[in-house]
Coordinates of C-alpha atoms in Angstrom, one line a residue:
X1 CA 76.8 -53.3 -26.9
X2 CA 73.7 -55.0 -27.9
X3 CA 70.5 -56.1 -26.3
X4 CA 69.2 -59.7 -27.2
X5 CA 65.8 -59.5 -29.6
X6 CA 64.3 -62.5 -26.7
X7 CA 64.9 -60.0 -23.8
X8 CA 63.1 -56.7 -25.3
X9 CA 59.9 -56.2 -24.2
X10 CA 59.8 -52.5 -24.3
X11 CA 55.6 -52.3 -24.2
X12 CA 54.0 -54.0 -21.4
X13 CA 51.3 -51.3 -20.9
X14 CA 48.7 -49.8 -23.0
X15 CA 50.4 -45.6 -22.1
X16 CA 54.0 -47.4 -23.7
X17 CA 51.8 -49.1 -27.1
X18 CA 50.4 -45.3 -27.4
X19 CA 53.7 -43.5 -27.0
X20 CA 55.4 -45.8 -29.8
X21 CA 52.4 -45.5 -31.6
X22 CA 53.4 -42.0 -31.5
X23 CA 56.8 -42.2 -32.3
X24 CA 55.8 -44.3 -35.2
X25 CA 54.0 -41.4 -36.6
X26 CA 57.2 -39.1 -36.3
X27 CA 58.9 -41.8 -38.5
X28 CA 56.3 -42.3 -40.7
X29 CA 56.3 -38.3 -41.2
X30 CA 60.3 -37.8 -41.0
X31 CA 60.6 -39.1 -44.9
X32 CA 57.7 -36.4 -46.4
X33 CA 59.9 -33.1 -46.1
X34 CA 63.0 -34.7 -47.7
X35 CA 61.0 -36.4 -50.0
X36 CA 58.8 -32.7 -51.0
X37 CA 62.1 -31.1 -50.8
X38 CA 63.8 -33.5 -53.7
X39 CA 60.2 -33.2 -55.6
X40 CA 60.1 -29.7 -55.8
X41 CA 63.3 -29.4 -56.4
X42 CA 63.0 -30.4 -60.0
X43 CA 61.8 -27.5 -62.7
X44 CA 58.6 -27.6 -63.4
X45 CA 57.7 -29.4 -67.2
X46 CA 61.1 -31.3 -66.5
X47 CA 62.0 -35.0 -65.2
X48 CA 57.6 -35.9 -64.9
X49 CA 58.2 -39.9 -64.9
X50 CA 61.1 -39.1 -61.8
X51 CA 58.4 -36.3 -60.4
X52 CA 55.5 -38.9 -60.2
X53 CA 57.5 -41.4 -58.8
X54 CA 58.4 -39.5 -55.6
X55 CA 54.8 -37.8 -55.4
X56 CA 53.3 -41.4 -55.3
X57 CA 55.6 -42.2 -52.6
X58 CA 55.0 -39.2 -50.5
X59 CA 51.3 -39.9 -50.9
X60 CA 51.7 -43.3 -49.6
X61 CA 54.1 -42.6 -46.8
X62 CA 50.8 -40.2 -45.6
X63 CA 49.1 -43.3 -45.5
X64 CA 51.0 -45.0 -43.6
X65 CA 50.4 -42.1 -41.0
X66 CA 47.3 -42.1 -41.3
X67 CA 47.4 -46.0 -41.0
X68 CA 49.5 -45.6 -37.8
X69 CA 47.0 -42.6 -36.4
X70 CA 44.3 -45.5 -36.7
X71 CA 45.4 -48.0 -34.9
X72 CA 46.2 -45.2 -32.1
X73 CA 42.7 -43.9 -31.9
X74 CA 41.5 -47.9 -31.8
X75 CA 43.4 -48.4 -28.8
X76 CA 42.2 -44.7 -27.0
X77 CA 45.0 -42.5 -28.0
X78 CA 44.1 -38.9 -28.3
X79 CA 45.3 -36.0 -30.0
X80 CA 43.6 -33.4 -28.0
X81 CA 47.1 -32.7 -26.5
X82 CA 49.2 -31.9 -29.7
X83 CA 51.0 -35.1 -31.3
X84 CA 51.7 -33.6 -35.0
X85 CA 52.2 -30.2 -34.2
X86 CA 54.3 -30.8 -31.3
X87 CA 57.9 -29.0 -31.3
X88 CA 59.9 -32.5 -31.7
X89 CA 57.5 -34.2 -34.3
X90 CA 59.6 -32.3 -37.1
X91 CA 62.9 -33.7 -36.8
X92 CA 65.9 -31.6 -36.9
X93 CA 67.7 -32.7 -40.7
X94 CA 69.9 -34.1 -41.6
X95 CA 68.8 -36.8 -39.0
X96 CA 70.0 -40.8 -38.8
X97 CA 67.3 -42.7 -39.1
X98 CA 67.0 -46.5 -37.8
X99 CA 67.8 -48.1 -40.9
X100 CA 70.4 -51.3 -40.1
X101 CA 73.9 -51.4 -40.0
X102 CA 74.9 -48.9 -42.7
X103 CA 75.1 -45.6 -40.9
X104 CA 73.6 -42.6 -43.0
X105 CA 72.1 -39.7 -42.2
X106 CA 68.4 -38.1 -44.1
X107 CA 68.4 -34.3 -45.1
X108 CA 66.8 -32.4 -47.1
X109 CA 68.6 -31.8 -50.7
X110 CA 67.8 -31.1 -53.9
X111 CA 66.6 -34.3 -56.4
X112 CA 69.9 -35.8 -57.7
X113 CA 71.4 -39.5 -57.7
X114 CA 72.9 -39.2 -54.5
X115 CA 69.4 -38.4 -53.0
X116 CA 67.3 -40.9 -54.9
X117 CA 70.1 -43.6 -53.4
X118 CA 69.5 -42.2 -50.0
X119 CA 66.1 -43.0 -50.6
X120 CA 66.8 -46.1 -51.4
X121 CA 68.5 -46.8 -47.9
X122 CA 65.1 -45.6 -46.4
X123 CA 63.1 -48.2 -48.1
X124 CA 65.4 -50.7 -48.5
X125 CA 64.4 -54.4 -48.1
X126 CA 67.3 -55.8 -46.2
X127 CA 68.4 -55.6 -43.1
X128 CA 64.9 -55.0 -42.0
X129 CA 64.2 -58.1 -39.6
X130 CA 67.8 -58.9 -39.1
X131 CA 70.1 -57.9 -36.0
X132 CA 69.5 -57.2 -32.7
X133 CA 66.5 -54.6 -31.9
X134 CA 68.4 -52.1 -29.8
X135 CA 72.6 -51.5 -31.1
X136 CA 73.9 -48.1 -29.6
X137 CA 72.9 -44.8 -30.7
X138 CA 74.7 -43.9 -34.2
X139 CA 75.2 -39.8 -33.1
X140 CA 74.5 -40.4 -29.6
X141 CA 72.9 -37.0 -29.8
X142 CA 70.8 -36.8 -33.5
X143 CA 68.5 -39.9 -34.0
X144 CA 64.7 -40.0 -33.6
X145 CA 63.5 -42.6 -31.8
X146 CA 64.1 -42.4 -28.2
X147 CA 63.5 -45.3 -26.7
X148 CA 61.7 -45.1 -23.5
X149 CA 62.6 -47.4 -20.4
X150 CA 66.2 -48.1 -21.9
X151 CA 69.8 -46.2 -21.8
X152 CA 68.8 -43.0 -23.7
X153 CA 72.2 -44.3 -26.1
X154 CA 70.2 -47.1 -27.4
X155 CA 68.2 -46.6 -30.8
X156 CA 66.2 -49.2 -32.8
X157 CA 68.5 -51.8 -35.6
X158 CA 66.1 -51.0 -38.3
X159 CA 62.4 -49.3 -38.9
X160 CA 61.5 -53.2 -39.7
X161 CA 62.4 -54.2 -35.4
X162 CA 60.7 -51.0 -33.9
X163 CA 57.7 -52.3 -35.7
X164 CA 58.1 -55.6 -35.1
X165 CA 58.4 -54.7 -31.2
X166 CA 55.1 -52.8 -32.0
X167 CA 53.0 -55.6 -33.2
X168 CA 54.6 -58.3 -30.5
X169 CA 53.4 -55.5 -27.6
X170 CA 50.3 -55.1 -29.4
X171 CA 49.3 -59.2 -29.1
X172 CA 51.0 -59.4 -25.5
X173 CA 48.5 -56.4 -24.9
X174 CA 45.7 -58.2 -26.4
X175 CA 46.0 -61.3 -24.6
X176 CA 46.1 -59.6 -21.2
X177 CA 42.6 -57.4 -22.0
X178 CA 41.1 -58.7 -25.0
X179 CA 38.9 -56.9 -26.6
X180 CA 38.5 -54.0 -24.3
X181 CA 42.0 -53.2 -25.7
X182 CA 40.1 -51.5 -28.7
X183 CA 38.2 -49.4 -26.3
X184 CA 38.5 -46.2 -29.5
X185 CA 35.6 -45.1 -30.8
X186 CA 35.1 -46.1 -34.5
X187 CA 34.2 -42.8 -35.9
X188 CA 37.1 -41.8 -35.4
X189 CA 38.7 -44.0 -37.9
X190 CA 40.2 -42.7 -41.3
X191 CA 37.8 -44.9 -43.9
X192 CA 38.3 -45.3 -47.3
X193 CA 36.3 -42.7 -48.6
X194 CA 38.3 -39.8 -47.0
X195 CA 41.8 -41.0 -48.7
X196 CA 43.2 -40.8 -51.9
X197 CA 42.8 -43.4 -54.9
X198 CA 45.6 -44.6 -55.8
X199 CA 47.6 -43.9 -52.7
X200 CA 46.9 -47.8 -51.1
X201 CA 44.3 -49.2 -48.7
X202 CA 43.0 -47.3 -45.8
X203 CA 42.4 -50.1 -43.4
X204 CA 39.8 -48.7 -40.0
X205 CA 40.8 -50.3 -37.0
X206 CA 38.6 -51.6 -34.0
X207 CA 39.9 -54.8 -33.6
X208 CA 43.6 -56.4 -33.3
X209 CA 42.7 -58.3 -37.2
X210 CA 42.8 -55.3 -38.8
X211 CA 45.3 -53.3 -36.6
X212 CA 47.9 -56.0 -37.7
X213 CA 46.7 -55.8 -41.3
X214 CA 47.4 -52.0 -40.8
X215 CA 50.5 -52.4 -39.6
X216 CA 51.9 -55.2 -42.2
X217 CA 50.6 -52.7 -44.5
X218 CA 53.2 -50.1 -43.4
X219 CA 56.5 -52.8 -42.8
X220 CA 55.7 -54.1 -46.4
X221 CA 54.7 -51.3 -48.6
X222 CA 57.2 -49.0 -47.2
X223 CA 59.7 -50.8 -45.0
X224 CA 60.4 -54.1 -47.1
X225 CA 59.0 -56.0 -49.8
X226 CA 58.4 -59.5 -50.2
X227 CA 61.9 -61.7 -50.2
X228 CA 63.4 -62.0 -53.8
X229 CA 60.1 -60.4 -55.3
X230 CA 59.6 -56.5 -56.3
X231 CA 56.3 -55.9 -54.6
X232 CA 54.4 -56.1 -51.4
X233 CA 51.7 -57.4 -49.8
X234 CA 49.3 -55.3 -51.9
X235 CA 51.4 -56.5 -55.1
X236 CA 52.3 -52.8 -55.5
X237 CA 55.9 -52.2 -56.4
X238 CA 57.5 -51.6 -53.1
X239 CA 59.3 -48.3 -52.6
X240 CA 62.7 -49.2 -52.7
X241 CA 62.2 -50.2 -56.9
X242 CA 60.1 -47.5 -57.4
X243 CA 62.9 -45.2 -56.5
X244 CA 65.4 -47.9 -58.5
X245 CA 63.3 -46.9 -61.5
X246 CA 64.4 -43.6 -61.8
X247 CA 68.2 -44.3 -61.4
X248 CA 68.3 -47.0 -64.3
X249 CA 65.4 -44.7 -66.3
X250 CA 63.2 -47.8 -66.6
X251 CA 60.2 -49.0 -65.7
X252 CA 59.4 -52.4 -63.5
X253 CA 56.5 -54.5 -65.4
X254 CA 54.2 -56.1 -62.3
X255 CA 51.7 -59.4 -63.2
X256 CA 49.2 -59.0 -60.5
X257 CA 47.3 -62.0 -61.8
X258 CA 50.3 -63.5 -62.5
X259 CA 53.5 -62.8 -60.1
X260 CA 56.0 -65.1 -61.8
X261 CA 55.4 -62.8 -64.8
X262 CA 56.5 -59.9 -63.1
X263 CA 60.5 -58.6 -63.5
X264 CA 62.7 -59.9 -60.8
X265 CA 64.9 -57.5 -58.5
X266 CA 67.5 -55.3 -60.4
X267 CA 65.9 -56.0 -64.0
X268 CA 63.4 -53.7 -65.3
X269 CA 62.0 -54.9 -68.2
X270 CA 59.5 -51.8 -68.8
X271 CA 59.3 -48.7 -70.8
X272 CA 62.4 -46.3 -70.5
X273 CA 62.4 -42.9 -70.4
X274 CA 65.2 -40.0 -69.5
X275 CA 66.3 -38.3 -66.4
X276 CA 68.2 -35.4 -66.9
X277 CA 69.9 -34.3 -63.1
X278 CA 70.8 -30.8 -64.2
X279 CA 67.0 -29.4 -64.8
X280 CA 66.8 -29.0 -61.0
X281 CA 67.1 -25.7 -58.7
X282 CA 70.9 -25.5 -57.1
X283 CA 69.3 -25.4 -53.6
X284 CA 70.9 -24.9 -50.3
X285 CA 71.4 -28.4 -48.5
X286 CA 68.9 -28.4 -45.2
X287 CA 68.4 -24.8 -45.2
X288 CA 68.4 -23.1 -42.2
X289 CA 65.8 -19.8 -41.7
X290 CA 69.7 -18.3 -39.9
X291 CA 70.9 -19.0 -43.9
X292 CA 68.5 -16.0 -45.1
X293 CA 69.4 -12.6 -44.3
X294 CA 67.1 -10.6 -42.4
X295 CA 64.6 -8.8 -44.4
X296 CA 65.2 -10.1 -47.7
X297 CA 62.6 -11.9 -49.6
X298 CA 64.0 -15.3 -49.5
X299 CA 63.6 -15.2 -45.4
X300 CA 60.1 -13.9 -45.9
X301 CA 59.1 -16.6 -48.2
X302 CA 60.9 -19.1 -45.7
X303 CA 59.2 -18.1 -43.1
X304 CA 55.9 -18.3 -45.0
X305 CA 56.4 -21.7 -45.8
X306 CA 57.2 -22.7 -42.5
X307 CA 53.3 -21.7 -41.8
X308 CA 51.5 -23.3 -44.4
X309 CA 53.6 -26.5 -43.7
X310 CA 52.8 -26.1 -40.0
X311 CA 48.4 -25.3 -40.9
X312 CA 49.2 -28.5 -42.9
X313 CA 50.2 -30.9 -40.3
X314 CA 47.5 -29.1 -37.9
X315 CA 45.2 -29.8 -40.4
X316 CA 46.3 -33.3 -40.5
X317 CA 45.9 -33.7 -37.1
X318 CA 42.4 -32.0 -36.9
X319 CA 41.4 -34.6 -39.2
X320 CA 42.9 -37.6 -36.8
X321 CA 41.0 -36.3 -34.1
X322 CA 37.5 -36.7 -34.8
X323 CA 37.1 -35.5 -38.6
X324 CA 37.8 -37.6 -41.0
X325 CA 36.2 -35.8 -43.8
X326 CA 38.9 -32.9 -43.4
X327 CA 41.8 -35.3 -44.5
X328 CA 41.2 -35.5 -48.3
X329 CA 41.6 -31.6 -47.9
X330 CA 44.2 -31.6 -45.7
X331 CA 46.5 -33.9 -47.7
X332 CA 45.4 -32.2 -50.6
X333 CA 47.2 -29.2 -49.1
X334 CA 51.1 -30.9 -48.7
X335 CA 51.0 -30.4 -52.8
X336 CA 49.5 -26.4 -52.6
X337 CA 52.8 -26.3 -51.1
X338 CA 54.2 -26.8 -54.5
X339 CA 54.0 -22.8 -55.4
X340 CA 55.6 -22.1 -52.2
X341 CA 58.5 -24.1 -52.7
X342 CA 59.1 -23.2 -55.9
X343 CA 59.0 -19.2 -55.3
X344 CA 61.9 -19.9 -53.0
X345 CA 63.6 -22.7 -55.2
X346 CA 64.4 -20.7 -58.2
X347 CA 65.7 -17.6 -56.1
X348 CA 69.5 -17.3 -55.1
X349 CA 70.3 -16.9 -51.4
X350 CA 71.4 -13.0 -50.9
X351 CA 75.2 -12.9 -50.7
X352 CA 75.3 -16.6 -51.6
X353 CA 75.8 -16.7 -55.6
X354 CA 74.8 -19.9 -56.9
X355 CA 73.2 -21.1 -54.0
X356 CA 69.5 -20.7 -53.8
X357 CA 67.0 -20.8 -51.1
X358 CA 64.9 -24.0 -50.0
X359 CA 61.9 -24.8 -47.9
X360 CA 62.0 -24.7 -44.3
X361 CA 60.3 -27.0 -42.0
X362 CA 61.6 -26.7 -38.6
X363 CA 62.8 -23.0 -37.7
X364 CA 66.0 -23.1 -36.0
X365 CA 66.8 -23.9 -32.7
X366 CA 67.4 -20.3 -30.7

């Protein structure tokens, strides 16, 4: 069953635009601890051009949460009620996310071929605008956007229609209030100057022009590039080929001043360099704090983790609501995280030889 793209108006009102919004940030986030998790993964010294790639990733898909949080404070959504630290923004992994046709779950594993091509079905290109917006639920039970005024079994086709819905809500919105639909105040915004270099354009919102660049921003860079080309909007190379790189060891070469000097899809022309998938810590596959044994040091460290993730994302937040100037801090923090990991990476599981421990993100369900 199937709902027809011309009949799905699921935002008519300015609470519904937030709550996406919101649930746009939860997707925005769900790809960081699977993406950390395969990034610390690898030994340190080993696999740096694989290593970059993913951190550059990570560091953009925390802009396009910030990009998303933007356009929520422009249209007067708050975060004085938690939004980032609240118990369902951490998804439960492995998790289906709205991807298209191809069903496949996310979870968080160690950096290997099978998890790079997972990441490609995150990022991939196709699919993305295609199919009907809502198609039943995949697990019925496990996916991560719930989509509100609809039978709970629906889910979104692909990330590509739940922000397409997003931007057609946001004009029908506009055309009913005007202006007074960017009623946020602007010092709220997240600016260029309190973002990373390198990790894409921080766009401030306050008016629908640059809430749909913001948003373009975040379908192209992230969700799809360009048809038959290898970068987006920003002439970046969009994620999907990024992540391509590292399975065919080779680098993409990008003409910014001149695109139809730039590779085409599937044929790197650029420097090569080696992946070796064995210099990587035999983690435990979405570890579970009930896989650590109480009172050894591997649950300690877990749980220890789980609270500098958690002061992370309330950082995060903090910054969203009001201070900006905390974010370069606060982002800065996701890769502090790196020690953490690691002290639990390259230590077996008690009782559990060859298996050793992982991060944890979300503590079990009780």
């Amino acid at each position: 069953m199937t709902i027809a793209a011309d009949s799905l108006k699921l935002i008519t009102t300015v609470e519904q635009l937030k709550y996406y919004l919101i649930q746009a940030m939860k997707i925005e986030h769900a790809t960081i601890p699977p993406y950390m998790t395969a990034l610390y993964s690898i030994k340190p010294g080993k696999n740096l051009e694989a290593f970059h790639i993913i951190r550059e990733v990570a560091v953009e898909e925390m802009l396009h949460l910030t990009l998303v949080a933007n356009v929520y404070n422009a249209v007067g959504g708050s975060f004085a009620s938690p939004v980032l630290t609240a118990p369902n923004f951490i998804p439960t992994y492995p998790s289906y996310l709205p991807t298209g046709s191809t069903d496949f779950k996310v979870g968080l594993t160690k950096f290997s071929k099978k998890t790079i091509e997972t990441f490609r079905k995150i990022e991939r290109s196709k699919d993305v605008e295609e199919g009907d917006p809502l198609v039943e639920s995949r697990s019925l039970q496990e996916y991560l956007l719930e989509v509100v005024g609809c039978d709970p079994t629906k889910t979104f086709y692909s990330i590509g229609l739940f922000y397409a819905e997003i931007i057609r809500g946001l004009n029908a919105l506009y055309k009913e209030k005007g202006p007074d639909l960017f009623c946020g105040d602007p010092r709220r915004q997240i600016t260029p100057e309190y973002y990373y270099n390198g990790g894409g354009d921080i766009i401030p919102v306050t008016d629908l022009r640059s809430a749909m660049r913001a948003l373009k921003v975040i379908q192209e860079q992230g969700e799809g590039s360009r048809s038959g080309t290898i970068y987006d909007a920003e002439r970046e190379l969009a994620h999907d080929y990024r992540f391509q790189q590292i399975l065919l060891e080779k680098y993409y070469v990008i003409d910014k001043d001149d695109p139809t000097k730039s590779d085409q899809p599937n044929e790197p022309t650029g420097k090569s360099f080696n992946v070796d998938w064995n210099e990587v810590y035999p983690i435990k596959d979405n570890a579970k704090l009930s896989d650590y044994p109480e009172g050894s040091e591997v649950r300690t460290a877990a749980l220890e983790f789980h609270s500098a993730y958690r002061d992370f994302l309330t950082k995060i937040e903090y910054a969203f609501d009001g201070h900006p100037e905390q974010l370069i801090p606060a982002v800065g923090g996701m890769f502090r995280l790196k020690e953490q990991a690691n002290s639990l990476m390259r230590n077996p599981i008690p009782g559990n030889p060859g298996v050793n421990a992982a991060p944890i993100f979300k503590l079990d369900k009780r």
